[in-house]
XYZ file of C-alpha atoms in Angstrom:
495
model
C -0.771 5.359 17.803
C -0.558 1.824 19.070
C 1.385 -0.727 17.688
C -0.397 -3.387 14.982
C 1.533 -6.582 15.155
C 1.245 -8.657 12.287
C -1.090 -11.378 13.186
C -3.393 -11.269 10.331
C -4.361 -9.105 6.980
C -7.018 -7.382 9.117
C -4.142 -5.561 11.066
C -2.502 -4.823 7.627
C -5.670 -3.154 6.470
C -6.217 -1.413 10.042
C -2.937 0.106 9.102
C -3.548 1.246 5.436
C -7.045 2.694 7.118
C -5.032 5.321 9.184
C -2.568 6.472 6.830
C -4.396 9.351 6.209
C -3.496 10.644 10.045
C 0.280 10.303 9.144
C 2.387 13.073 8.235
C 5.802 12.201 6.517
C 8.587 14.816 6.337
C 10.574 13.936 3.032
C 14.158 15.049 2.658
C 16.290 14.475 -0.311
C 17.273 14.785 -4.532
C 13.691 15.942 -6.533
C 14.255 14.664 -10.089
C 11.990 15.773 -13.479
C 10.992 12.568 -15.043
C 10.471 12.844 -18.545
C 9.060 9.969 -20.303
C 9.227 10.555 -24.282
C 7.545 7.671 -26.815
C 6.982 6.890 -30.320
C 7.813 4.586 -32.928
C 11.283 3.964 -34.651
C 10.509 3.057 -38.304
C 13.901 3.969 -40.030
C 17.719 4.533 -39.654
C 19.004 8.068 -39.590
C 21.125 8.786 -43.024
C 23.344 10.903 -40.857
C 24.589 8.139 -39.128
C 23.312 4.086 -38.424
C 21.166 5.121 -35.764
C 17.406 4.729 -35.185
C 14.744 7.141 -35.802
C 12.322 7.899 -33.444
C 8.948 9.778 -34.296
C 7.633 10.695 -31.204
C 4.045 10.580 -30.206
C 3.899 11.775 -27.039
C 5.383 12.503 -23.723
C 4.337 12.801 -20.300
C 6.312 14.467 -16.975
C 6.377 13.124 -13.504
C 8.603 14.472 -10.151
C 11.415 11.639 -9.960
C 13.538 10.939 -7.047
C 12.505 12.160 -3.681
C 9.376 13.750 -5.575
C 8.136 10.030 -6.691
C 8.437 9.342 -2.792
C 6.123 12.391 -1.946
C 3.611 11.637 -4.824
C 3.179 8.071 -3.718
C 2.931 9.073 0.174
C 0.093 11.390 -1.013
C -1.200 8.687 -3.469
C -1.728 6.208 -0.462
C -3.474 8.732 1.351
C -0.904 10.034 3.610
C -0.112 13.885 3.789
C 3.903 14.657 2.999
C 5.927 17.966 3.852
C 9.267 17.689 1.170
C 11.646 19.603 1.832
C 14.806 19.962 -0.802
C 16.979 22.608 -2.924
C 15.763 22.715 -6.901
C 17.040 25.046 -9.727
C 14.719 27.910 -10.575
C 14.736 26.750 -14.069
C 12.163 24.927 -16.303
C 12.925 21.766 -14.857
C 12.393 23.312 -11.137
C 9.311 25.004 -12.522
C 7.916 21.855 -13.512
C 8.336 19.882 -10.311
C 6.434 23.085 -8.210
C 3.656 22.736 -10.270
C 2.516 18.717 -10.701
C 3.363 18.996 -6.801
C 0.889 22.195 -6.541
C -1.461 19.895 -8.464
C -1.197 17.324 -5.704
C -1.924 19.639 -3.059
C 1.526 19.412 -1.729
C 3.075 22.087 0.728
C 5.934 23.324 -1.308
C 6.937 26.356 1.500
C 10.577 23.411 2.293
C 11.715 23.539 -1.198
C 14.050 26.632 -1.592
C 15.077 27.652 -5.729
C 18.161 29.436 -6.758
C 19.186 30.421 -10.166
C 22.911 29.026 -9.532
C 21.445 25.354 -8.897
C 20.555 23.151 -11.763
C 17.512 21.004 -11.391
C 18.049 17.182 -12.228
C 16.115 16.062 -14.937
C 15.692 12.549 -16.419
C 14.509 12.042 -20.172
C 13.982 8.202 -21.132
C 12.959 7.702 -24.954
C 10.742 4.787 -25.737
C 9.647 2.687 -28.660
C 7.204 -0.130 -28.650
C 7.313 0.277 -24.693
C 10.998 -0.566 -24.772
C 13.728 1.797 -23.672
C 15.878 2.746 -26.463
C 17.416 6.236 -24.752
C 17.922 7.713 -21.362
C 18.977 11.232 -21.183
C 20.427 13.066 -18.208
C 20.746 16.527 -17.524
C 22.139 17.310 -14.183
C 25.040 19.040 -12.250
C 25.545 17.188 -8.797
C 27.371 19.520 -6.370
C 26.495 19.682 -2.763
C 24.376 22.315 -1.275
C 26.054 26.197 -0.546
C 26.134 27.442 3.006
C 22.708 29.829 2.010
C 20.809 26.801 0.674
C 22.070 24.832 3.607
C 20.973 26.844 6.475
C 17.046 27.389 4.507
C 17.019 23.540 4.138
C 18.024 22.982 7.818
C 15.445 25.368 8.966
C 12.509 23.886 7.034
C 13.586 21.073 8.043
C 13.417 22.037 11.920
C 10.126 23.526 11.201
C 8.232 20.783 9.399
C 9.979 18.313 12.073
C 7.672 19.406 14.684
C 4.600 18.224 12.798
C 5.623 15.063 11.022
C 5.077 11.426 12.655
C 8.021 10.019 10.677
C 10.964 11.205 8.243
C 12.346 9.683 4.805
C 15.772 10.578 3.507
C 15.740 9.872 -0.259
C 19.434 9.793 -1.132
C 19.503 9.867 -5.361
C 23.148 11.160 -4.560
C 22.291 14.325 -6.592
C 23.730 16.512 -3.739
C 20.727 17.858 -1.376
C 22.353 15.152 1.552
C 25.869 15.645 0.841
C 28.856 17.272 2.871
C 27.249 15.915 6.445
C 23.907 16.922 5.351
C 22.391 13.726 6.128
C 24.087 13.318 9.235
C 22.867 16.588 10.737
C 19.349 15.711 9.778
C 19.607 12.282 11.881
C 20.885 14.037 14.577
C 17.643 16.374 14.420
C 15.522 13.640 14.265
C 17.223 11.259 17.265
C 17.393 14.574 19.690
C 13.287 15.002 18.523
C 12.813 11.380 19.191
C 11.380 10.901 15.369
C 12.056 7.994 13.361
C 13.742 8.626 10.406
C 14.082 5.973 7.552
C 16.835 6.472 4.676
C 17.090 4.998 1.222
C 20.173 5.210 0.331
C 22.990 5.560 -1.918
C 26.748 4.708 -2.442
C 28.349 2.408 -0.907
C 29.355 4.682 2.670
C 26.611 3.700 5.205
C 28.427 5.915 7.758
C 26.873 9.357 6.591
C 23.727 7.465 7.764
C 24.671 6.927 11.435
C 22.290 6.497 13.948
C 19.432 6.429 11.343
C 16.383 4.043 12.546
C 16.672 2.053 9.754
C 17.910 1.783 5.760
C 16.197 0.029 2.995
C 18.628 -0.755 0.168
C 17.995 -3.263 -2.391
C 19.754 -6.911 -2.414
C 22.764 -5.231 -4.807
C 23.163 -1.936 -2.589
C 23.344 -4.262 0.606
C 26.474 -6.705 -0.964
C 28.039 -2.920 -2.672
C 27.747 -1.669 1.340
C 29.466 -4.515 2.847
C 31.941 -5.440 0.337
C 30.190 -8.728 -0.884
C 27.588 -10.248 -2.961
C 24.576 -11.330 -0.906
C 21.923 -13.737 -2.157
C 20.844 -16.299 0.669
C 18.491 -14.995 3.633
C 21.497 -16.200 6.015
C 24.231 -13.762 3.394
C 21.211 -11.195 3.715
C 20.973 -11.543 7.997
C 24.882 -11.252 7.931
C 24.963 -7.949 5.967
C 22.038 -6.013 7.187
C 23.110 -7.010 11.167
C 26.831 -5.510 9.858
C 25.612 -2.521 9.412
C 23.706 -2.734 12.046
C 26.586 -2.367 14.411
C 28.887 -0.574 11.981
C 26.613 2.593 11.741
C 23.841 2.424 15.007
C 20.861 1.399 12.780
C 17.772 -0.133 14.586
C 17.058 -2.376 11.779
C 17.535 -2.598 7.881
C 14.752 -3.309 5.478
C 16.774 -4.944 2.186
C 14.254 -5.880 -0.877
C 14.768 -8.373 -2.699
C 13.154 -8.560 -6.426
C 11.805 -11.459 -6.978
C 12.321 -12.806 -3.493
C 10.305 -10.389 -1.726
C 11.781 -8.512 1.241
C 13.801 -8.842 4.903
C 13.424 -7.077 7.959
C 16.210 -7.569 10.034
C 17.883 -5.847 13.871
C 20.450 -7.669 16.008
C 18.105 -10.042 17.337
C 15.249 -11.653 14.803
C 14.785 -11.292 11.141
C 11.801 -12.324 8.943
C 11.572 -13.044 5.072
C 8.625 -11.752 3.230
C 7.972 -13.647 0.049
C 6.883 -11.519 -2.611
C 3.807 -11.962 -5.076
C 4.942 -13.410 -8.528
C 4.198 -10.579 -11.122
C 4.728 -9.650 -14.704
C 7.537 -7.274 -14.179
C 7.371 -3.977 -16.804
C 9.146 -1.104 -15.107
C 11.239 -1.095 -11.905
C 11.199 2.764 -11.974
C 10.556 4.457 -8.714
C 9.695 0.868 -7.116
C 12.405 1.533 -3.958
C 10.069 5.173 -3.556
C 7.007 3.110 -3.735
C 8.505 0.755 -0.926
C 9.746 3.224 1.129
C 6.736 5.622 1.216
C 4.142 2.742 2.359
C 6.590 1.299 4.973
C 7.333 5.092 6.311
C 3.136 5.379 6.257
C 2.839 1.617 7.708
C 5.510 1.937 10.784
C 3.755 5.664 11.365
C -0.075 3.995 10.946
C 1.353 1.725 14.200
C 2.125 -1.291 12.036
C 5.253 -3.218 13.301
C 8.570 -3.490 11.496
C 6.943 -6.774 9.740
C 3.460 -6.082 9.226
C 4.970 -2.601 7.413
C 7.305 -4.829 5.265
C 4.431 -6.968 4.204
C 2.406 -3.669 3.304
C 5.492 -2.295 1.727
C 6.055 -5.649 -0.340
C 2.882 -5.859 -1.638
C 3.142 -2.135 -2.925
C 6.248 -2.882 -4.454
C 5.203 -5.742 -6.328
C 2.398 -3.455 -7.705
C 4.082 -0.802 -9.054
C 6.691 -2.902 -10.823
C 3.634 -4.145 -13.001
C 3.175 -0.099 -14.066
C 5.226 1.565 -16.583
C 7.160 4.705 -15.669
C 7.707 6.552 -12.803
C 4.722 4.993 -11.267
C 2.784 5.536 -7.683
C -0.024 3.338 -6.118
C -3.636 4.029 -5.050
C -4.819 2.891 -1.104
C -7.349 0.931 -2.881
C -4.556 -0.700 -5.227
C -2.387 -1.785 -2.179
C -5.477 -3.394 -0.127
C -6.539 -5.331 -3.448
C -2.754 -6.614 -3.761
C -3.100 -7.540 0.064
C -5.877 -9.728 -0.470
C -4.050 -11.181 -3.591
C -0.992 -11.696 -2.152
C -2.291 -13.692 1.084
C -4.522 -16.269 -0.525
C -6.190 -18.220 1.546
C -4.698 -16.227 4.851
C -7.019 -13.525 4.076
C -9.996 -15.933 5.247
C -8.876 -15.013 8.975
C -9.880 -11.150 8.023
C -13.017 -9.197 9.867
C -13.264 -5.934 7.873
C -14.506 -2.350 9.235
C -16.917 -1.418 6.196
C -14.313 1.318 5.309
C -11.784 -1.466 4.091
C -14.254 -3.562 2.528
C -15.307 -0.536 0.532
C -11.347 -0.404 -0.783
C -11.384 -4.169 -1.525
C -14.948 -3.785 -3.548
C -13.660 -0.430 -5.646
C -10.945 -2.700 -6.142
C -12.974 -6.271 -7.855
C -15.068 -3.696 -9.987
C -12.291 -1.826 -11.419
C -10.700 -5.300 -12.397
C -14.087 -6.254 -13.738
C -15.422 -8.514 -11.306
C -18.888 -9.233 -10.350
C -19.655 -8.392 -6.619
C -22.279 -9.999 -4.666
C -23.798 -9.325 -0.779
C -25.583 -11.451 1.435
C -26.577 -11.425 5.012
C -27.050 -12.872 8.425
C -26.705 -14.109 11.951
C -25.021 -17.356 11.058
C -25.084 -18.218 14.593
C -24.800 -22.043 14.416
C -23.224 -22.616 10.735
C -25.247 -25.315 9.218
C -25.951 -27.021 6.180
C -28.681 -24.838 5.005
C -26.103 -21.688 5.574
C -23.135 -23.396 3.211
C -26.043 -24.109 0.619
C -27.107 -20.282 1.086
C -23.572 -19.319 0.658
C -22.360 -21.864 -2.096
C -25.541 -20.712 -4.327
C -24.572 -17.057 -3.867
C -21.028 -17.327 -4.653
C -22.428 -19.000 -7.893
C -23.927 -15.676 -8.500
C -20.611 -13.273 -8.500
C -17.069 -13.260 -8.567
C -16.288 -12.075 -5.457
C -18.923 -12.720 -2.271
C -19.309 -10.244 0.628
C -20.845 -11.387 3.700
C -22.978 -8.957 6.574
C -22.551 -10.628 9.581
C -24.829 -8.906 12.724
C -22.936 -8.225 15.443
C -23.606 -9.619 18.646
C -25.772 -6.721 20.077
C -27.769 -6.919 16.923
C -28.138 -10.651 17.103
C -29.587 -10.472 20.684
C -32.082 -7.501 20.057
C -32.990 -9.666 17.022
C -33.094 -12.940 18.577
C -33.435 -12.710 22.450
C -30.889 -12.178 25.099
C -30.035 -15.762 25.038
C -28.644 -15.673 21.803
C -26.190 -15.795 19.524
C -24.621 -19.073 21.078
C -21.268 -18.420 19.145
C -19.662 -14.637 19.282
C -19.103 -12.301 16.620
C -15.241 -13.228 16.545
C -15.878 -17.027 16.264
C -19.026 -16.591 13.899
C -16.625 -14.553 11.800
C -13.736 -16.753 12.000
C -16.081 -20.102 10.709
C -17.630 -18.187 8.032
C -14.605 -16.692 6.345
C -12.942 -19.893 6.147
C -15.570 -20.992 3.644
C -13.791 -21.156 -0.052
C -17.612 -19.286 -0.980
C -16.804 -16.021 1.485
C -13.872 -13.364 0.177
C -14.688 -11.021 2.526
C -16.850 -10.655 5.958
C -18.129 -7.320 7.375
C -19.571 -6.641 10.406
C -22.392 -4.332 11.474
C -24.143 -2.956 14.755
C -27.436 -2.282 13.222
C -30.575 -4.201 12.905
C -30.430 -4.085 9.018
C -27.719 -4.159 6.347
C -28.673 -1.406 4.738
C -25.929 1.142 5.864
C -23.559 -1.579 4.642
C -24.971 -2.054 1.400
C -24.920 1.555 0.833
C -21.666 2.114 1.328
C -20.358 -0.919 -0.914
C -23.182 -1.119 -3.691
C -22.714 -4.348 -4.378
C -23.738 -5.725 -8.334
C -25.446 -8.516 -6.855
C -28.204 -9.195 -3.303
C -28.540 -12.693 -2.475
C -31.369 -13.675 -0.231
C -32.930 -16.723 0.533
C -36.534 -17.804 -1.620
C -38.080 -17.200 1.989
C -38.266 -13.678 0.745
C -39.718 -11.824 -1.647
C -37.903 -8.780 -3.209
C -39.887 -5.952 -2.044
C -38.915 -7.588 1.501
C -35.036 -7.404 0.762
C -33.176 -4.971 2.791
C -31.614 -3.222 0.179
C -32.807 -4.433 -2.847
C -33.925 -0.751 -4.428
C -30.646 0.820 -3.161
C -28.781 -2.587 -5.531
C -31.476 -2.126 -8.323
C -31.570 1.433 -8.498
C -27.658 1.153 -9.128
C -28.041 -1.244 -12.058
C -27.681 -4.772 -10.074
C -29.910 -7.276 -9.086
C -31.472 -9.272 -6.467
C -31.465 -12.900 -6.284
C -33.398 -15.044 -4.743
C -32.111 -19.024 -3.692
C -33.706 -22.021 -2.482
C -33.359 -23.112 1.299
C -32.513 -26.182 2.654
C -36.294 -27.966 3.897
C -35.940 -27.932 7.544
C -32.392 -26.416 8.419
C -32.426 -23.893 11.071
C -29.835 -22.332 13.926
C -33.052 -22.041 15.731
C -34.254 -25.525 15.281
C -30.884 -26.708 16.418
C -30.855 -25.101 20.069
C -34.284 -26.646 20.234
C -33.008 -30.130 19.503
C -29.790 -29.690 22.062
C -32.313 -28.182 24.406
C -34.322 -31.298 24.196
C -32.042 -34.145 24.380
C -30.482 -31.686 27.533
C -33.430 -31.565 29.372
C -33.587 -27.825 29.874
């Protein structure tokens, strides 16, 4: 695919459009998750400890697994390959990831390996109890050579690889090294998250993503500033043959940084409930970002804004394409406003408003010469709804609607003017004469036309009422026109 540089959120969107063409090859430690609650209403009179009554528990696949679930989450297609246990644990994992429609062929199970397992014991949504169950040892020379040669096989159809180091044994002994090696002779980029403090078993990866605290544990320092954090990752850099190393941040978002440039991504300010599986969240939609043809930054700002979703979920937690694109438009404010959307992305963004409970409305037009009539058209129908969607005609449409002379202004600039209005969150275009393709596909709550019209005469209005909405009808400005305007500069011209 070609490369999306990161020029505005309609290239981050482009991106999040074609993850479902990317296949992701994911390598590393699969972990049960086991997430137990209930309320603690009295002290044990064995001993002065708490009580908990449980009321409920729910399993998810931890570890590498939580990077697999999300990849398939965000609409992505991922090939794990990894050693489990063939115990009850093990058992588990194979089935929530036959549920997901995963390949599980890569994941070999022996009866002498013990699958890792994770129980965390809740009360009141706060963590009173983790309990692990695990035996880390690294992987025998039979359970070796199947993992290699998975691994070989799935290579060949995978755009990208993940190594998801929980340091549980499935990349020890060189493991990890021989992998990279793989990957650099098949010329596939391969993207580790990583663990301990010895970057060197990672040599010659194309990049790493630890957190702030894993980046100062690697280099022998704390790190805090973006200049401590440009000093670290480029240290690694040379120390271990990385092309670049993606370090998150918390609260301060995340930095991409190689030998030559780095760039700080602010994060979104969020209520913060569970940092569980974040890093697999992060790593997933960068791996299907950088794969999609986003650039190193544009996938960080994807990546960033997934991040600072999940952290707002409880538990072991994976995010939804339509999630990411709504946390997108959040996170860029007012930058969104440079956005054109393909109809496929603006149907994300609208699935988005309605499951948060906002009102969406749709309205239409050439727009050619923006006017005061059109920002009275526009104000009164963002009065309407909570979030406005505008139909813009394309420029073919435009001339077999108004003559070959027209539209003055092209689709790009028309686009550009418009969604710079605080009354627009979102322009669309389309090729045909009508709307009505468009308003099929996003069903908006609300159709605002002008009081020109009646309703029967709406494009749309019976595909909009037939769904529950309405149609609204608003008063023009007396004598504003785009047409009456190229008259006038036609007259004082001479022409």
């Amino acid at each position: 695919m070609s490369e999306l540089h990161l020029s505005s959120p309609e290239i981050l969107h482009r991106a999040i459009a074609r993850f479902a063409d990317v296949t992701v090859l994911v390598v590393g430690d699969l972990i049960l998750d086991r997430f137990v609650s209930g309320v603690i209403e009295r002290i044990s009179p064995e001993a002065p400890i708490p009580v908990l009554h449980g009321r409920g528990e729910t399993l998810a696949v931890g570890g590498a697994g939580n990077v697999v679930s999300n990849i398939v989450s965000l609409g992505g297609k991922a090939i794990p390959v990894s050693a489990l246990g063939d115990d009850a644990a093990g058992r588990n994992v194979m089935r929530m990831f036959a549920e997901l429609g995963v390949d599980t062929g890569g994941i070999g199970q022996t009866r002498d390996r013990m699958t890792s397992s994770k129980s965390r014991f809740s009360a009141l949504n706060q963590q009173v109890l983790r309990f692990d169950e695990e035996d880390v040892r690294a992987l025998d020379a039979v359970e070796r050579a199947k993992l290699l040669a998975d691994f070989r096989t799935a290579l060949a159809g995978a755009d990208i690889v993940i190594l998801s180091d929980y340091g549980k044994g499935t990349l020890l002994d060189g493991v990890a090294a021989e992998l990279i090696a793989i990957c650099r002779e098949a010329g596939k980029p391969v993207l580790v998250d990583p663990k301990g403090r010895d970057y060197a078993r990672y040599h010659g990866a194309t990049a790493v993503t630890p957190n702030r605290k894993e980046l100062g544990e690697a280099v022998g320092r704390s790190v805090f500033a973006d200049d401590d954090i440009v000093a670290a990752a480029r240290e690694l850099i040379a120390a271990n043959g990385f092309d670049f190393v993606v370090a998150t941040r918390s609260e301060k978002g995340m930095s991409v940084v190689d030998a030559q440039s780095a760039r700080h991504i602010a994060t979104q300010a969020r209520e913060v409930f569970d940092v569980s599986g974040a890093g697999d969240t992060v790593i997933a939609s960068f791996a299907l970002a950088l794969a999609a043809g986003a650039d190193r930054a544009a996938a960080a700002a994807i990546a960033n804004a997934a991040g600072g979703v999940v952290v707002g979920k409880r538990g072991t937690a994976r995010l939804t394409a339509d999630e990411l694109t709504g946390a997108l438009f959040r996170s860029h404010g007012a930058v969104h406003k440079d956005a054109i959307l393909d109809t496929a992305t603006a149907q994300r963004l609208v699935t988005t408003w309605k499951q948060e409970g906002l009102t969406v409305g749709f309205t239409n037009g050439c727009f050619d010469i923006l006017h005061a009539g059109h920002v009275s058209l526009l104000n009164a129908a963002r009065s309407q709804c909570d979030r406005l969607v505008l139909g813009l005609n394309s420029d073919a449409s435009v001339r077999r609607l108004k003559g070959p002379d027209r539209p003055v202004n092209d689709q790009h600039d028309r686009a550009c003017v418009l969604a710079a209005l605080a009354s627009i969150d979102a322009v669309v275009l389309f090729e045909e004469d009508t709307p009505l393709k468009l308003i099929e596909a996003l069903q908006p709550d609300i159709l605002v036309k002008g009081a020109d019209y009646t309703v029967d005469q709406v494009v749309g209005a019976d595909v909009v009422q037939k769904a529950g909405g309405r149609v609204v009808l608003v008063d023009l400005v007396a004598g504003k026109s785009t047409t009456g305007t190229i008259t006038k500069l036609r007259a004082r011209s001479g022409t």
